[in-house]
Amino acid sequence: MNYDVAIIGCGVTGAAIAYELSKYNLRTVVLEAENDVASGTTKANSGIIHAGYDPKPGTLMARLNRTGNHEAHEICKKLDVKVSWCGSFVCAFDENDDKTVRKLYERGLENQIPELEILNADAVHSLEKNLSEKVTSALYAKTAGVVSPWELALAFAEVAVLNQVELKRNFFVSKISKIEKEKCNPQYNSAYSITSKNGETVNASFVINAAGVYADDIHSLVAKPQYEIKPSRGQYYLLDHEAKDLVSHVIFQCPSNGTKGILVSPTCHGNIIVGPDAVSTEKDDLSVTKEGLSQVAALAKKSVPSINLGLSIRNFSGVRANSNIDDFIIEEVPEAKGFIDFAGIKSPGLSAACAMGSEALSLLEKAGLHIESKKTFIDERHHIRFAELTPEEKEKLTKENPAYGRVICRCETITEGEIIAALNSPIKPVSVDGIKRRTNAGMGRCQGGFCSPRVIDLLIKSGIPPEQITQDKNGSYIIMEAL
Ligand SMILES: Cc1cc2nc3c(=O)[nH]c(=O)nc-3n(C[C@H](O)[C@H](O)[C@H](O)COP(=O)(O)OP(=O)(O)OC[C@H]3O[C@@H](n4cnc5c(N)ncnc54)[C@H](O)[C@@H]3O)c2cc1C
């Protein structure tokens, strides 16, 4: 099959680009190695839409963070993505930190970030009661927010698919060859054939490499290595809803060790998230360690001494796509016309996501892509969150569709109706965690202990053979035939 554009990777970067391209009359395909969208770094991070004071002025990270944060307001509304614009603090604990806070403030001004303010200790404590008494000042960034990262990626991808972008899951790209342009679309000067591990091949005139921590490997399939991804792992605690009033802003410490520092933050789902540390690691290493978590706990207590980590319901880790270049690597590869890298998309990649689509479009146009707006573009997405409805709305909905009256996940009050809607959504989930990412079932205190069998039952009723149902990625089978 021939396409105008192939996007490799459907994390938040690839999905945002697919969404943008779906506004035009183009044949676009997204090739994703895993069985679902948002299966890489996009599903395991802090979920902060940073204000943008942190990146070095003049970098792509600075520009795209600022624009991405701005665009996210409208996009999250339009695509019904859960977000809370709660603001963030970078806290100082001594004179040295006070100087860092001042530097970050000045950098923020240089990056043209609005609504930044340095607060003294009294002002900070009046806004956050549980903060350590040792906090001496803080940078207050009112435009920071917390978002559901996987939902943002899903929203982009679902709307792209609704607008005729093709998504091929389980397509692990293992080979890319330059081919004659006549074999794809003769009006363009570039053409590639892209082959999966299973032997499936697609041709495309332009390729976007959005493969996260594997972007250097994908780049090396078409050109000499230009950069290297050197991943680092960040570990977290996720605390139960019982902890939700602990803090109401994202609480950072001053940046250290190449990271934005340990945070204690509300999530948009009403939990508290604590972490991450930074340890050099392998690309596929998502382990958590006792030492790492103890270090995270100790640092979190420095900001919020009363934090009760006994309320943890889950530990997890995510892997940063750090590279040997201290910026995002977004460019057409010099030796491979029409092949564009979106590599090294470490933090603030999520914050920049809402700006990645237009960035990709302008590079594609520069590389020769012709675009024409689609008259029928559907630019919206809605879904029902039963727990957030009023009693009257709940009653009405339950009368119309009794499946909304059957609660499957008790911790999060997620109904059968919501799970069935997810199973009928443009990108059908095939795993228990796929349902979790779309509905929140299994996100609560019991972490799916109660609802998993019911979710599995609904997956089976949707037509997936029991032995093919996985917890998450391919191979994580749940049901086995008796020997
Ligand atoms: C610990 C941590 C905390 C973070 N916190 C924040 C934060 O608070 N705010 C923020 O702005 N950013 C944050 N980030 C960064 C942010 O999470 C990333 O920038 C963003 O998720 C990157 O998305 P992506 O789509 O580029 O990569 P990914 O989400 O990794 O997506 C890449 C996709 O490519 C697919 N793929 C890989 N190889 C192949 C192949 N051969 N064939 C086909 N598909 C392939 C993968 O399966 C994956 O789905 C954090 C990152 C980490 C690790």
Short mmCIF file of N, CA and C in Angstrom, two decimals, residues 91-229:
data_model
loop_
_atom_site.label_atom_id
_atom_site.label_comp_id
_atom_site.label_asym_id
_atom_site.label_seq_id
_atom_site.Cartn_x
_atom_site.Cartn_y
_atom_site.Cartn_z
N CYS A 91 10.43 25.12 44.60
CA CYS A 91 10.68 25.59 45.97
C CYS A 91 12.18 25.71 46.23
N ALA A 92 12.51 26.76 46.96
CA ALA A 92 13.89 26.96 47.41
C ALA A 92 13.96 26.62 48.89
N PHE A 93 15.11 26.04 49.31
CA PHE A 93 15.28 25.67 50.72
C PHE A 93 16.45 26.40 51.37
N ASP A 94 17.24 27.12 50.56
CA ASP A 94 18.37 27.88 51.12
C ASP A 94 18.74 28.99 50.14
N GLU A 95 19.77 29.72 50.48
CA GLU A 95 20.14 30.88 49.65
C GLU A 95 20.53 30.49 48.23
N ASN A 96 21.23 29.35 48.13
CA ASN A 96 21.61 28.86 46.80
C ASN A 96 20.39 28.61 45.94
N ASP A 97 19.40 27.92 46.55
CA ASP A 97 18.14 27.65 45.83
C ASP A 97 17.42 28.95 45.47
N ASP A 98 17.47 29.92 46.40
CA ASP A 98 16.83 31.21 46.10
C ASP A 98 17.40 31.78 44.79
N LYS A 99 18.73 31.63 44.65
CA LYS A 99 19.38 32.15 43.42
C LYS A 99 18.89 31.35 42.20
N THR A 100 18.75 30.02 42.38
CA THR A 100 18.27 29.19 41.25
C THR A 100 16.85 29.60 40.86
N VAL A 101 16.01 29.86 41.86
CA VAL A 101 14.64 30.27 41.59
C VAL A 101 14.64 31.58 40.78
N ARG A 102 15.49 32.50 41.18
CA ARG A 102 15.59 33.80 40.46
C ARG A 102 16.05 33.56 39.02
N LYS A 103 17.04 32.64 38.84
CA LYS A 103 17.56 32.34 37.48
C LYS A 103 16.44 31.74 36.62
N LEU A 104 15.67 30.81 37.22
CA LEU A 104 14.58 30.18 36.46
C LEU A 104 13.53 31.23 36.07
N TYR A 105 13.28 32.16 36.99
CA TYR A 105 12.31 33.22 36.71
C TYR A 105 12.79 34.05 35.52
N GLU A 106 14.08 34.41 35.55
CA GLU A 106 14.62 35.24 34.46
C GLU A 106 14.63 34.47 33.13
N ARG A 107 14.93 33.18 33.24
CA ARG A 107 14.92 32.35 32.04
C ARG A 107 13.49 32.27 31.48
N GLY A 108 12.54 32.17 32.39
CA GLY A 108 11.12 32.13 31.99
C GLY A 108 10.74 33.40 31.25
N LEU A 109 11.23 34.54 31.75
CA LEU A 109 10.91 35.81 31.07
C LEU A 109 11.52 35.80 29.67
N GLU A 110 12.77 35.30 29.58
CA GLU A 110 13.43 35.22 28.27
C GLU A 110 12.66 34.29 27.32
N ASN A 111 12.08 33.22 27.89
CA ASN A 111 11.30 32.28 27.07
C ASN A 111 9.88 32.79 26.82
N GLN A 112 9.60 34.00 27.28
CA GLN A 112 8.27 34.64 27.11
C GLN A 112 7.13 33.85 27.75
N ILE A 113 7.40 33.36 28.96
CA ILE A 113 6.37 32.61 29.68
C ILE A 113 5.55 33.58 30.52
N PRO A 114 4.23 33.58 30.35
CA PRO A 114 3.40 34.53 31.10
C PRO A 114 3.17 34.06 32.53
N GLU A 115 2.70 34.96 33.35
CA GLU A 115 2.21 34.67 34.71
C GLU A 115 3.21 33.92 35.60
N LEU A 116 4.44 34.43 35.62
CA LEU A 116 5.46 33.90 36.53
C LEU A 116 5.64 34.88 37.68
N GLU A 117 5.88 34.34 38.85
CA GLU A 117 6.02 35.23 40.01
C GLU A 117 6.94 34.55 41.02
N ILE A 118 7.78 35.34 41.71
CA ILE A 118 8.55 34.76 42.82
C ILE A 118 7.80 35.07 44.11
N LEU A 119 7.49 34.03 44.86
CA LEU A 119 6.75 34.22 46.11
C LEU A 119 7.70 34.09 47.29
N ASN A 120 7.47 34.89 48.36
CA ASN A 120 8.26 34.68 49.58
C ASN A 120 7.66 33.53 50.39
N ALA A 121 8.34 33.17 51.47
CA ALA A 121 7.93 31.98 52.22
C ALA A 121 6.48 32.09 52.70
N ASP A 122 6.09 33.24 53.21
CA ASP A 122 4.71 33.39 53.73
C ASP A 122 3.69 33.15 52.63
N ALA A 123 3.95 33.76 51.47
CA ALA A 123 2.99 33.63 50.36
C ALA A 123 2.88 32.17 49.91
N VAL A 124 4.02 31.46 49.86
CA VAL A 124 3.99 30.05 49.44
C VAL A 124 3.18 29.25 50.46
N HIS A 125 3.46 29.46 51.74
CA HIS A 125 2.78 28.65 52.77
C HIS A 125 1.29 28.97 52.84
N SER A 126 0.92 30.19 52.46
CA SER A 126 -0.52 30.48 52.49
C SER A 126 -1.25 29.74 51.37
N LEU A 127 -0.52 29.37 50.31
CA LEU A 127 -1.15 28.63 49.20
C LEU A 127 -1.02 27.12 49.37
N GLU A 128 0.01 26.67 50.08
CA GLU A 128 0.23 25.22 50.28
C GLU A 128 0.53 24.96 51.75
N LYS A 129 -0.48 24.55 52.50
CA LYS A 129 -0.36 24.39 53.96
C LYS A 129 0.61 23.29 54.39
N ASN A 130 0.74 22.25 53.56
CA ASN A 130 1.55 21.09 53.98
C ASN A 130 3.02 21.18 53.55
N LEU A 131 3.37 22.30 52.95
CA LEU A 131 4.75 22.45 52.49
C LEU A 131 5.70 22.62 53.68
N SER A 132 6.94 22.13 53.51
CA SER A 132 7.92 22.23 54.59
C SER A 132 8.10 23.68 55.04
N GLU A 133 8.27 23.83 56.34
CA GLU A 133 8.52 25.19 56.88
C GLU A 133 9.86 25.72 56.42
N LYS A 134 10.70 24.81 55.93
CA LYS A 134 12.05 25.23 55.51
C LYS A 134 12.05 25.91 54.13
N VAL A 135 10.91 25.89 53.44
CA VAL A 135 10.86 26.54 52.12
C VAL A 135 11.03 28.04 52.31
N THR A 136 11.99 28.62 51.58
CA THR A 136 12.32 30.03 51.77
C THR A 136 11.70 30.93 50.70
N SER A 137 11.47 30.38 49.50
CA SER A 137 10.82 31.14 48.42
C SER A 137 10.41 30.13 47.36
N ALA A 138 9.67 30.58 46.36
CA ALA A 138 9.31 29.66 45.28
C ALA A 138 8.99 30.43 44.01
N LEU A 139 9.28 29.77 42.88
CA LEU A 139 8.84 30.31 41.59
C LEU A 139 7.43 29.77 41.35
N TYR A 140 6.48 30.65 41.20
CA TYR A 140 5.08 30.24 40.96
C TYR A 140 4.80 30.41 39.47
N ALA A 141 4.47 29.32 38.81
CA ALA A 141 4.13 29.37 37.37
C ALA A 141 2.66 29.01 37.23
N LYS A 142 1.84 30.02 37.03
CA LYS A 142 0.39 29.78 37.06
C LYS A 142 -0.10 28.99 35.85
N THR A 143 0.67 28.98 34.76
CA THR A 143 0.15 28.34 33.54
C THR A 143 0.48 26.84 33.46
N ALA A 144 1.16 26.29 34.48
CA ALA A 144 1.45 24.85 34.45
C ALA A 144 0.17 24.06 34.74
N GLY A 145 0.13 22.83 34.23
CA GLY A 145 -1.05 22.00 34.47
C GLY A 145 -0.71 20.53 34.60
N VAL A 146 -1.70 19.73 34.93
CA VAL A 146 -1.50 18.27 34.94
C VAL A 146 -2.53 17.66 34.00
N VAL A 147 -2.05 16.72 33.19
CA VAL A 147 -2.90 16.14 32.14
C VAL A 147 -2.80 14.62 32.23
N SER A 148 -3.75 13.93 31.62
CA SER A 148 -3.63 12.48 31.49
C SER A 148 -2.86 12.23 30.20
N PRO A 149 -1.56 11.83 30.29
CA PRO A 149 -0.73 11.78 29.08
C PRO A 149 -1.22 10.77 28.06
N TRP A 150 -1.64 9.58 28.55
CA TRP A 150 -2.08 8.57 27.59
C TRP A 150 -3.41 8.98 26.97
N GLU A 151 -4.23 9.71 27.72
CA GLU A 151 -5.51 10.14 27.14
C GLU A 151 -5.29 11.19 26.06
N LEU A 152 -4.29 12.05 26.27
CA LEU A 152 -3.98 13.05 25.24
C LEU A 152 -3.55 12.34 23.95
N ALA A 153 -2.68 11.33 24.10
CA ALA A 153 -2.23 10.59 22.91
C ALA A 153 -3.40 9.85 22.25
N LEU A 154 -4.22 9.21 23.07
CA LEU A 154 -5.38 8.49 22.53
C LEU A 154 -6.33 9.44 21.81
N ALA A 155 -6.55 10.61 22.40
CA ALA A 155 -7.47 11.57 21.80
C ALA A 155 -6.96 11.99 20.41
N PHE A 156 -5.67 12.32 20.34
CA PHE A 156 -5.09 12.69 19.05
C PHE A 156 -5.27 11.54 18.04
N ALA A 157 -4.93 10.32 18.50
CA ALA A 157 -4.95 9.18 17.58
C ALA A 157 -6.38 8.84 17.16
N GLU A 158 -7.32 8.90 18.11
CA GLU A 158 -8.71 8.56 17.77
C GLU A 158 -9.27 9.54 16.74
N VAL A 159 -9.01 10.83 16.95
CA VAL A 159 -9.54 11.82 16.01
C VAL A 159 -8.86 11.66 14.65
N ALA A 160 -7.56 11.34 14.66
CA ALA A 160 -6.86 11.11 13.39
C ALA A 160 -7.51 9.94 12.65
N VAL A 161 -7.80 8.86 13.38
CA VAL A 161 -8.40 7.67 12.75
C VAL A 161 -9.81 7.99 12.24
N LEU A 162 -10.56 8.77 13.02
CA LEU A 162 -11.91 9.20 12.56
C LEU A 162 -11.82 9.96 11.26
N ASN A 163 -10.67 10.63 11.08
CA ASN A 163 -10.47 11.44 9.86
C ASN A 163 -9.59 10.71 8.84
N GLN A 164 -9.73 9.38 8.82
CA GLN A 164 -9.14 8.50 7.78
C GLN A 164 -7.63 8.25 7.85
N VAL A 165 -6.99 8.64 8.94
CA VAL A 165 -5.60 8.18 9.08
C VAL A 165 -5.66 6.69 9.42
N GLU A 166 -4.75 5.92 8.83
CA GLU A 166 -4.74 4.49 9.11
C GLU A 166 -3.75 4.21 10.25
N LEU A 167 -4.16 3.42 11.23
CA LEU A 167 -3.24 3.05 12.32
C LEU A 167 -2.98 1.56 12.21
N LYS A 168 -1.72 1.19 12.05
CA LYS A 168 -1.36 -0.23 12.04
C LYS A 168 -0.65 -0.54 13.34
N ARG A 169 -1.33 -1.32 14.18
CA ARG A 169 -0.71 -1.73 15.44
C ARG A 169 0.07 -3.02 15.20
N ASN A 170 0.91 -3.42 16.14
CA ASN A 170 1.74 -4.63 16.01
C ASN A 170 2.61 -4.56 14.76
N PHE A 171 2.99 -3.35 14.37
CA PHE A 171 3.85 -3.15 13.19
C PHE A 171 5.20 -2.64 13.71
N PHE A 172 6.06 -3.57 14.03
CA PHE A 172 7.41 -3.23 14.54
C PHE A 172 8.30 -2.99 13.34
N VAL A 173 8.66 -1.74 13.09
CA VAL A 173 9.48 -1.43 11.91
C VAL A 173 10.87 -2.02 12.09
N SER A 174 11.28 -2.87 11.13
CA SER A 174 12.61 -3.49 11.26
C SER A 174 13.50 -3.17 10.07
N LYS A 175 12.90 -2.64 8.99
CA LYS A 175 13.72 -2.34 7.81
C LYS A 175 13.11 -1.16 7.06
N ILE A 176 13.96 -0.23 6.61
CA ILE A 176 13.47 0.87 5.77
C ILE A 176 14.42 0.99 4.59
N SER A 177 13.86 0.99 3.36
CA SER A 177 14.72 1.12 2.17
C SER A 177 14.26 2.30 1.34
N LYS A 178 15.23 3.02 0.77
CA LYS A 178 14.88 4.06 -0.19
C LYS A 178 14.46 3.35 -1.47
N ILE A 179 13.36 3.78 -2.09
CA ILE A 179 12.92 3.15 -3.34
C ILE A 179 12.73 4.24 -4.40
N GLU A 180 12.54 3.81 -5.66
CA GLU A 180 12.31 4.81 -6.72
C GLU A 180 10.97 5.48 -6.47
N LYS A 181 10.93 6.81 -6.73
CA LYS A 181 9.71 7.56 -6.41
C LYS A 181 8.51 7.03 -7.21
N GLU A 182 8.77 6.46 -8.40
CA GLU A 182 7.68 5.94 -9.24
C GLU A 182 6.96 4.79 -8.54
N LYS A 183 7.65 4.14 -7.61
CA LYS A 183 7.02 3.00 -6.93
C LYS A 183 6.06 3.47 -5.83
N CYS A 184 6.09 4.80 -5.54
CA CYS A 184 5.18 5.30 -4.51
C CYS A 184 4.31 6.40 -5.13
N ASN A 185 4.76 7.66 -5.02
CA ASN A 185 4.01 8.76 -5.64
C ASN A 185 4.99 9.59 -6.46
N PRO A 186 4.94 9.49 -7.81
CA PRO A 186 5.96 10.13 -8.66
C PRO A 186 6.03 11.65 -8.50
N GLN A 187 4.97 12.28 -7.94
CA GLN A 187 5.03 13.74 -7.82
C GLN A 187 6.03 14.18 -6.73
N TYR A 188 6.45 13.24 -5.87
CA TYR A 188 7.41 13.59 -4.81
C TYR A 188 8.79 13.00 -5.12
N ASN A 189 9.83 13.67 -4.59
CA ASN A 189 11.20 13.23 -4.91
C ASN A 189 11.75 12.19 -3.95
N SER A 190 10.98 11.81 -2.97
CA SER A 190 11.47 10.79 -2.03
C SER A 190 10.45 9.66 -1.94
N ALA A 191 10.94 8.48 -1.62
CA ALA A 191 10.03 7.33 -1.41
C ALA A 191 10.77 6.27 -0.59
N TYR A 192 10.04 5.68 0.33
CA TYR A 192 10.63 4.66 1.22
C TYR A 192 9.72 3.45 1.28
N SER A 193 10.31 2.28 1.40
CA SER A 193 9.50 1.11 1.73
C SER A 193 9.87 0.71 3.16
N ILE A 194 8.83 0.48 3.95
CA ILE A 194 9.02 0.24 5.39
C ILE A 194 8.46 -1.15 5.69
N THR A 195 9.29 -1.99 6.29
CA THR A 195 8.89 -3.38 6.50
C THR A 195 8.86 -3.70 7.99
N SER A 196 7.84 -4.46 8.37
CA SER A 196 7.69 -4.84 9.78
C SER A 196 8.43 -6.15 10.04
N LYS A 197 8.59 -6.46 11.33
CA LYS A 197 9.22 -7.72 11.74
C LYS A 197 8.45 -8.92 11.18
N ASN A 198 7.12 -8.72 10.97
CA ASN A 198 6.30 -9.83 10.45
C ASN A 198 6.28 -9.89 8.93
N GLY A 199 7.03 -8.99 8.29
CA GLY A 199 7.13 -9.06 6.83
C GLY A 199 6.12 -8.20 6.08
N GLU A 200 5.30 -7.42 6.80
CA GLU A 200 4.35 -6.53 6.10
C GLU A 200 5.12 -5.30 5.62
N THR A 201 4.78 -4.82 4.41
CA THR A 201 5.49 -3.65 3.86
C THR A 201 4.52 -2.56 3.46
N VAL A 202 4.88 -1.30 3.77
CA VAL A 202 4.13 -0.16 3.24
C VAL A 202 5.15 0.77 2.57
N ASN A 203 4.68 1.53 1.57
CA ASN A 203 5.54 2.54 0.92
C ASN A 203 5.02 3.92 1.30
N ALA A 204 5.93 4.86 1.47
CA ALA A 204 5.51 6.23 1.77
C ALA A 204 6.51 7.21 1.18
N SER A 205 5.99 8.36 0.73
CA SER A 205 6.87 9.39 0.16
C SER A 205 7.65 10.10 1.26
N PHE A 206 7.02 10.27 2.41
CA PHE A 206 7.67 10.96 3.54
C PHE A 206 7.54 10.08 4.78
N VAL A 207 8.55 10.16 5.64
CA VAL A 207 8.52 9.36 6.87
C VAL A 207 8.82 10.27 8.06
N ILE A 208 8.02 10.10 9.11
CA ILE A 208 8.28 10.79 10.38
C ILE A 208 8.74 9.73 11.37
N ASN A 209 9.91 9.97 11.97
CA ASN A 209 10.44 9.05 12.96
C ASN A 209 10.08 9.58 14.36
N ALA A 210 9.06 8.96 14.98
CA ALA A 210 8.63 9.39 16.32
C ALA A 210 8.66 8.18 17.25
N ALA A 211 9.79 7.46 17.21
CA ALA A 211 9.87 6.15 17.88
C ALA A 211 10.41 6.23 19.31
N GLY A 212 10.35 7.41 19.93
CA GLY A 212 10.71 7.53 21.34
C GLY A 212 12.14 7.12 21.62
N VAL A 213 12.35 6.27 22.62
CA VAL A 213 13.72 5.89 22.97
C VAL A 213 14.40 5.07 21.86
N TYR A 214 13.61 4.59 20.90
CA TYR A 214 14.19 3.81 19.79
C TYR A 214 14.42 4.66 18.53
N ALA A 215 14.25 5.98 18.63
CA ALA A 215 14.36 6.84 17.44
C ALA A 215 15.75 6.75 16.81
N ASP A 216 16.81 6.56 17.62
CA ASP A 216 18.16 6.45 17.03
C ASP A 216 18.29 5.16 16.21
N ASP A 217 17.64 4.09 16.69
CA ASP A 217 17.69 2.82 15.93
C ASP A 217 16.96 2.98 14.59
N ILE A 218 15.81 3.66 14.61
CA ILE A 218 15.05 3.86 13.37
C ILE A 218 15.85 4.76 12.41
N HIS A 219 16.45 5.82 12.95
CA HIS A 219 17.29 6.72 12.14
C HIS A 219 18.39 5.91 11.44
N SER A 220 19.00 4.99 12.19
CA SER A 220 20.14 4.23 11.64
C SER A 220 19.72 3.26 10.53
N LEU A 221 18.42 3.04 10.35
CA LEU A 221 17.98 2.18 9.25
C LEU A 221 18.08 2.91 7.90
N VAL A 222 18.18 4.28 7.94
CA VAL A 222 18.25 5.02 6.67
C VAL A 222 19.49 5.88 6.52
N ALA A 223 20.20 6.13 7.63
CA ALA A 223 21.34 7.06 7.55
C ALA A 223 22.37 6.71 8.61
N LYS A 224 23.54 7.34 8.49
CA LYS A 224 24.60 7.12 9.50
C LYS A 224 24.11 7.65 10.84
N PRO A 225 24.51 7.02 11.95
CA PRO A 225 24.07 7.52 13.26
C PRO A 225 24.52 8.98 13.45
N GLN A 226 23.60 9.83 13.89
CA GLN A 226 23.94 11.25 14.10
C GLN A 226 23.85 11.60 15.57
N TYR A 227 23.15 10.76 16.30
CA TYR A 227 22.95 11.01 17.74
C TYR A 227 22.69 9.65 18.39
N GLU A 228 22.76 9.66 19.70
CA GLU A 228 22.54 8.40 20.42
C GLU A 228 21.57 8.66 21.56
N ILE A 229 20.56 7.81 21.69
CA ILE A 229 19.64 7.95 22.83
C ILE A 229 20.28 7.24 24.02
#
